[in-house]
Amino acid sequence: GAGVSQSPRYKVAKRGQDVALRCDPISGHVSLFWYQQALGQGPEFLTYFQNEAQLDKSGLPSDRFFAERPEGSVSTLKIQRTQQEDSAVYLCASSAGTGHSNQPQHFGDGTRLSIL
Amino acid sequence: EDQVTQSPEALRLQEGESSSLNCSYTVSGLRGLFWYRQDPGKGPEFLFTLYSAGEEKEKERLKATLTKKESFLHITAPKPEDSATYLCAVQVTGTASKLTFGTGTRLQVTL
C-alpha cells in the first residue's frame, strides 16, 4: 500500500515481557517519527530518525525504550521489561522532508499495546 | 515550555450547524501549525499546514486560520461524516520537525 504500515495492530503482553513494534514508512520518506498516544490524549513525541540516524530521542520515557532504523527504511520500537504504564497506542509517522522542513507527517494506524 | 491547548474538549452539532474549534499555543518560535483529523482506531490524517499569521487554508467544509496566538478550524454546514477528533499540533523552531499536539476536540455531528 501507499501509506505507513504498522504491525501488529494489537499486542497484549504480560508485565515484564519484551515487545517489538514494527513500522514500514511511505517509500522514499527520509524522516520517521514514533509517538505514544494515551487514551483521550494527543500523541506525544518519542523519537525521530533521518534515514538511519536517530537524531532526537528526547521523548523516550526510560532506558527500557529503544528504537532503530538500521537501513533507513523499516523501523522497530522495542520496549523491554514492560510495565502497565506502557499501555498505549504507539503511532509511527513518516515525512518526505528532512529535519527542518515543514513537510507534513503521515501517520500509520498504530499498534495498541496492552500490558496485563 | 511549549504548550498547545484545544477547546472545547467535545462539541456536538446538528447537521448544517456551523461552528469553530480553537487551538491556542505558546511556543518559543512557530515554524508551522498543523491540523489533523483522527477517527476511532485510526492514525491522525493530515488536513492543513499554516505557517504565518493571517494565513488561511480551505478544504471542502473546513477552513483553517492562524493568528500569532491561536488557530481556528471553521466547519461550515457539517455532515455526520465530519464526526471525528480534530487535533492541532505545532512545530517549534530548533526542534527538528517533531510535533507537539493538543489533546483534541471530539466533534459529533448528528442528523
mmCIF file of C-alpha atoms in Angstrom:
data_model
loop_
_atom_site.group_PDB
_atom_site.id
_atom_site.type_symbol
_atom_site.label_atom_id
_atom_site.label_comp_id
_atom_site.label_asym_id
_atom_site.label_seq_id
_atom_site.Cartn_x
_atom_site.Cartn_y
_atom_site.Cartn_z
ATOM 1 C CA GLY A 1 0.000 0.000 0.000
ATOM 2 C CA ALA A 2 0.937 3.643 -0.291
ATOM 3 C CA GLY A 3 0.600 4.599 3.371
ATOM 4 C CA VAL A 4 2.510 3.981 6.600
ATOM 5 C CA SER A 5 2.041 0.402 7.760
ATOM 6 C CA GLN A 6 2.373 -0.735 11.375
ATOM 7 C CA SER A 7 2.350 -4.218 12.840
ATOM 8 C CA PRO A 8 0.993 -5.808 14.856
ATOM 9 C CA ARG A 9 -2.213 -3.758 15.164
ATOM 10 C CA TYR A 10 -2.800 -5.136 18.641
ATOM 11 C CA LYS A 11 -0.334 -6.567 21.140
ATOM 12 C CA VAL A 12 -1.072 -7.995 24.573
ATOM 13 C CA ALA A 13 1.879 -8.781 26.839
ATOM 14 C CA LYS A 14 2.393 -9.672 30.452
ATOM 15 C CA ARG A 15 4.219 -7.240 32.700
ATOM 16 C CA GLY A 16 7.950 -7.831 32.414
ATOM 17 C CA GLN A 17 7.921 -9.184 28.852
ATOM 18 C CA ASP A 18 9.762 -7.518 25.977
ATOM 19 C CA VAL A 19 7.825 -6.317 22.903
ATOM 20 C CA ALA A 20 8.808 -5.150 19.411
ATOM 21 C CA LEU A 21 6.650 -2.911 17.251
ATOM 22 C CA ARG A 22 7.287 -2.504 13.523
ATOM 23 C CA CYS A 23 6.809 0.460 11.204
ATOM 24 C CA ASP A 24 7.008 0.461 7.376
ATOM 25 C CA PRO A 25 7.125 4.117 6.257
ATOM 26 C CA ILE A 26 5.983 5.528 2.938
ATOM 27 C CA SER A 27 8.557 4.522 0.322
ATOM 28 C CA GLY A 28 11.265 7.133 -0.093
ATOM 29 C CA HIS A 29 10.407 9.102 3.043
ATOM 30 C CA VAL A 30 13.546 10.298 4.749
ATOM 31 C CA SER A 31 12.127 11.140 8.154
ATOM 32 C CA LEU A 32 10.458 8.724 10.563
ATOM 33 C CA PHE A 33 8.863 9.515 13.918
ATOM 34 C CA TRP A 34 7.429 7.486 16.803
ATOM 35 C CA TYR A 35 4.685 8.861 19.056
ATOM 36 C CA GLN A 36 2.823 7.467 22.067
ATOM 37 C CA GLN A 37 -0.887 8.210 22.444
ATOM 38 C CA ALA A 38 -2.703 7.581 25.722
ATOM 39 C CA LEU A 39 -6.488 7.259 25.739
ATOM 40 C CA GLY A 40 -8.168 10.640 25.274
ATOM 41 C CA GLN A 41 -4.856 12.459 24.746
ATOM 42 C CA GLY A 42 -2.930 13.787 21.797
ATOM 43 C CA PRO A 43 0.130 11.913 20.518
ATOM 44 C CA GLU A 44 3.388 12.572 22.389
ATOM 45 C CA PHE A 45 6.750 12.544 20.628
ATOM 46 C CA LEU A 46 9.144 9.696 21.388
ATOM 47 C CA THR A 47 11.946 9.721 18.822
ATOM 48 C CA TYR A 48 12.982 10.856 15.340
ATOM 49 C CA PHE A 49 15.116 9.312 12.570
ATOM 50 C CA GLN A 50 16.551 10.928 9.480
ATOM 51 C CA ASN A 51 17.425 7.978 7.272
ATOM 52 C CA GLU A 52 19.226 5.558 9.603
ATOM 53 C CA ALA A 53 20.411 8.209 12.057
ATOM 54 C CA GLN A 54 18.472 8.688 15.286
ATOM 55 C CA LEU A 55 18.688 12.461 15.657
ATOM 56 C CA ASP A 56 16.318 13.004 18.580
ATOM 57 C CA LYS A 57 15.369 10.539 21.301
ATOM 58 C CA SER A 58 14.427 13.108 23.913
ATOM 59 C CA GLY A 59 10.861 11.785 24.249
ATOM 60 C CA LEU A 60 11.746 8.184 25.156
ATOM 61 C CA PRO A 61 10.366 7.812 28.704
ATOM 62 C CA SER A 62 13.052 5.474 30.044
ATOM 63 C CA ASP A 63 16.029 3.374 29.017
ATOM 64 C CA ARG A 64 13.609 0.454 28.585
ATOM 65 C CA PHE A 65 12.571 2.049 25.279
ATOM 66 C CA PHE A 66 14.822 1.553 22.271
ATOM 67 C CA ALA A 67 14.268 2.346 18.591
ATOM 68 C CA GLU A 68 16.251 1.536 15.476
ATOM 69 C CA ARG A 69 16.101 2.050 11.725
ATOM 70 C CA PRO A 70 19.218 0.220 10.515
ATOM 71 C CA GLU A 71 18.790 0.568 6.740
ATOM 72 C CA GLY A 72 16.931 3.865 6.704
ATOM 73 C CA SER A 73 13.564 2.308 5.905
ATOM 74 C CA VAL A 74 11.732 -0.035 8.305
ATOM 75 C CA SER A 75 11.892 0.923 11.977
ATOM 76 C CA THR A 76 11.363 -1.081 15.148
ATOM 77 C CA LEU A 77 10.417 0.263 18.568
ATOM 78 C CA LYS A 78 11.390 -2.118 21.339
ATOM 79 C CA ILE A 79 10.183 -1.946 24.918
ATOM 80 C CA GLN A 80 11.985 -4.079 27.466
ATOM 81 C CA ARG A 81 10.558 -5.288 30.794
ATOM 82 C CA THR A 82 7.153 -3.791 30.029
ATOM 83 C CA GLN A 83 5.173 -2.035 32.751
ATOM 84 C CA GLN A 84 1.428 -1.325 32.955
ATOM 85 C CA GLU A 85 2.051 2.359 32.311
ATOM 86 C CA ASP A 86 3.436 1.411 28.874
ATOM 87 C CA SER A 87 -0.114 0.545 27.745
ATOM 88 C CA ALA A 88 -0.970 2.992 24.943
ATOM 89 C CA VAL A 89 -1.236 3.302 21.178
ATOM 90 C CA TYR A 90 2.155 3.647 19.511
ATOM 91 C CA LEU A 91 1.997 5.659 16.293
ATOM 92 C CA CYS A 92 4.598 5.846 13.554
ATOM 93 C CA ALA A 93 4.749 8.726 11.078
ATOM 94 C CA SER A 94 6.923 9.448 8.061
ATOM 95 C CA SER A 95 7.711 12.579 6.125
ATOM 96 C CA ALA A 96 9.376 13.335 2.806
ATOM 97 C CA GLY A 97 11.306 16.242 4.287
ATOM 98 C CA THR A 98 14.437 16.310 6.404
ATOM 99 C CA GLY A 99 14.831 17.597 9.935
ATOM 100 C CA HIS A 100 13.911 21.226 9.496
ATOM 101 C CA SER A 101 11.337 21.052 6.733
ATOM 102 C CA ASN A 102 7.622 21.725 7.116
ATOM 103 C CA GLN A 103 6.564 18.675 5.114
ATOM 104 C CA PRO A 104 3.535 17.087 6.793
ATOM 105 C CA GLN A 105 3.915 13.877 8.736
ATOM 106 C CA HIS A 106 1.748 10.970 7.575
ATOM 107 C CA PHE A 107 0.669 8.526 10.260
ATOM 108 C CA GLY A 108 0.022 4.821 10.389
ATOM 109 C CA ASP A 109 -2.951 3.404 12.293
ATOM 110 C CA GLY A 110 -0.787 2.470 15.259
ATOM 111 C CA THR A 111 -0.175 -0.531 17.473
ATOM 112 C CA ARG A 112 -2.426 -0.772 20.529
ATOM 113 C CA LEU A 113 -0.285 -2.209 23.330
ATOM 114 C CA SER A 114 -1.933 -3.630 26.443
ATOM 115 C CA ILE A 115 0.187 -4.743 29.381
ATOM 116 C CA LEU A 116 -1.506 -7.128 31.807
ATOM 117 C CA GLU B 1 7.724 25.128 27.775
ATOM 118 C CA ASP B 2 5.811 24.815 24.508
ATOM 119 C CA GLN B 3 2.073 24.356 25.048
ATOM 120 C CA VAL B 4 -0.935 23.678 22.843
ATOM 121 C CA THR B 5 -4.470 23.972 24.242
ATOM 122 C CA GLN B 6 -7.591 22.988 22.323
ATOM 123 C CA SER B 7 -11.174 23.939 23.108
ATOM 124 C CA PRO B 8 -13.804 22.809 23.502
ATOM 125 C CA GLU B 9 -12.920 19.259 24.540
ATOM 126 C CA ALA B 10 -16.103 17.997 22.932
ATOM 127 C CA LEU B 11 -18.662 19.551 20.600
ATOM 128 C CA ARG B 12 -21.990 18.232 19.425
ATOM 129 C CA LEU B 13 -23.557 19.854 16.343
ATOM 130 C CA GLN B 14 -26.612 19.197 14.284
ATOM 131 C CA GLU B 15 -26.102 18.652 10.571
ATOM 132 C CA GLY B 16 -25.745 22.054 8.904
ATOM 133 C CA GLU B 17 -24.908 23.891 12.161
ATOM 134 C CA SER B 18 -21.610 25.729 11.553
ATOM 135 C CA SER B 19 -19.063 26.229 14.353
ATOM 136 C CA SER B 20 -15.367 26.744 15.120
ATOM 137 C CA LEU B 21 -12.733 24.804 17.026
ATOM 138 C CA ASN B 22 -9.949 26.677 18.795
ATOM 139 C CA CYS B 23 -6.238 25.897 19.173
ATOM 140 C CA SER B 24 -4.187 28.300 21.280
ATOM 141 C CA TYR B 25 -0.425 27.914 21.503
ATOM 142 C CA THR B 26 2.516 29.230 23.486
ATOM 143 C CA VAL B 27 5.831 28.475 21.821
ATOM 144 C CA SER B 28 9.289 29.995 21.642
ATOM 145 C CA GLY B 29 9.097 30.248 17.847
ATOM 146 C CA LEU B 30 6.490 28.809 15.496
ATOM 147 C CA ARG B 31 7.684 27.008 12.403
ATOM 148 C CA GLY B 32 4.291 25.583 11.444
ATOM 149 C CA LEU B 33 0.857 24.732 12.811
ATOM 150 C CA PHE B 34 -0.825 21.536 11.665
ATOM 151 C CA TRP B 35 -4.415 20.295 11.790
ATOM 152 C CA TYR B 36 -5.178 16.582 11.734
ATOM 153 C CA ARG B 37 -8.369 14.538 11.841
ATOM 154 C CA GLN B 38 -8.432 11.266 13.787
ATOM 155 C CA ASP B 39 -11.159 8.643 13.518
ATOM 156 C CA PRO B 40 -11.546 5.972 16.230
ATOM 157 C CA GLY B 41 -8.942 3.229 15.890
ATOM 158 C CA LYS B 42 -7.085 5.119 13.161
ATOM 159 C CA GLY B 43 -3.991 7.279 12.966
ATOM 160 C CA PRO B 44 -4.195 11.061 12.516
ATOM 161 C CA GLU B 45 -4.952 12.166 8.948
ATOM 162 C CA PHE B 46 -3.269 15.362 7.736
ATOM 163 C CA LEU B 47 -5.568 18.279 6.879
ATOM 164 C CA PHE B 48 -3.655 21.592 6.787
ATOM 165 C CA THR B 49 -0.374 23.341 7.496
ATOM 166 C CA LEU B 50 -0.298 27.048 8.368
ATOM 167 C CA TYR B 51 2.973 28.966 8.590
ATOM 168 C CA SER B 52 2.294 32.618 9.378
ATOM 169 C CA ALA B 53 -0.305 34.874 10.969
ATOM 170 C CA GLY B 54 -3.072 35.828 8.567
ATOM 171 C CA GLU B 55 -2.786 32.653 6.526
ATOM 172 C CA GLU B 56 -5.957 30.704 5.665
ATOM 173 C CA LYS B 57 -6.498 27.333 4.008
ATOM 174 C CA GLU B 58 -9.697 25.598 2.900
ATOM 175 C CA LYS B 59 -10.741 22.068 2.072
ATOM 176 C CA GLU B 60 -14.372 21.213 1.406
ATOM 177 C CA ARG B 61 -16.339 22.273 4.539
ATOM 178 C CA LEU B 62 -13.198 23.059 6.565
ATOM 179 C CA LYS B 63 -11.281 26.335 6.787
ATOM 180 C CA ALA B 64 -8.236 26.870 8.978
ATOM 181 C CA THR B 65 -6.948 30.289 10.057
ATOM 182 C CA LEU B 66 -3.911 31.414 12.047
ATOM 183 C CA THR B 67 -3.071 34.371 14.290
ATOM 184 C CA LYS B 68 0.022 34.957 16.408
ATOM 185 C CA LYS B 69 -1.526 33.166 19.373
ATOM 186 C CA GLU B 70 -4.177 30.799 18.068
ATOM 187 C CA SER B 71 -5.686 28.928 15.161
ATOM 188 C CA PHE B 72 -9.299 28.227 14.332
ATOM 189 C CA LEU B 73 -10.799 25.367 12.389
ATOM 190 C CA HIS B 74 -14.120 26.556 10.991
ATOM 191 C CA ILE B 75 -16.616 23.893 9.965
ATOM 192 C CA THR B 76 -19.337 25.109 7.617
ATOM 193 C CA ALA B 77 -22.604 23.155 7.290
ATOM 194 C CA PRO B 78 -21.112 19.976 8.797
ATOM 195 C CA LYS B 79 -22.296 16.491 7.885
ATOM 196 C CA PRO B 80 -22.309 13.343 10.070
ATOM 197 C CA GLU B 81 -19.181 12.107 8.256
ATOM 198 C CA ASP B 82 -17.282 15.079 9.712
ATOM 199 C CA SER B 83 -17.583 13.444 13.141
ATOM 200 C CA ALA B 84 -14.053 12.771 14.429
ATOM 201 C CA THR B 85 -11.424 14.094 16.815
ATOM 202 C CA TYR B 86 -9.603 17.126 15.433
ATOM 203 C CA LEU B 87 -6.015 17.532 16.598
ATOM 204 C CA CYS B 88 -3.861 20.643 16.432
ATOM 205 C CA ALA B 89 -0.059 20.397 16.540
ATOM 206 C CA VAL B 90 2.864 22.823 16.363
ATOM 207 C CA GLN B 91 6.420 22.596 15.089
ATOM 208 C CA VAL B 92 8.779 24.800 17.002
ATOM 209 C CA THR B 93 11.970 26.346 15.663
ATOM 210 C CA GLY B 94 15.070 24.408 16.678
ATOM 211 C CA THR B 95 13.263 21.150 17.423
ATOM 212 C CA ALA B 96 13.855 19.281 14.135
ATOM 213 C CA SER B 97 10.313 18.593 12.969
ATOM 214 C CA LYS B 98 8.778 16.894 15.999
ATOM 215 C CA LEU B 99 5.113 17.781 16.548
ATOM 216 C CA THR B 100 3.668 18.922 19.871
ATOM 217 C CA PHE B 101 -0.033 18.083 19.953
ATOM 218 C CA GLY B 102 -3.017 19.376 21.847
ATOM 219 C CA THR B 103 -5.495 16.951 23.395
ATOM 220 C CA GLY B 104 -8.002 17.361 20.573
ATOM 221 C CA THR B 105 -11.659 18.307 20.130
ATOM 222 C CA ARG B 106 -14.152 15.423 19.765
ATOM 223 C CA LEU B 107 -16.752 16.526 17.236
ATOM 224 C CA GLN B 108 -20.074 14.733 16.839
ATOM 225 C CA VAL B 109 -22.452 15.778 14.073
ATOM 226 C CA THR B 110 -25.979 14.416 14.286
ATOM 227 C CA LEU B 111 -28.825 14.320 11.777
#
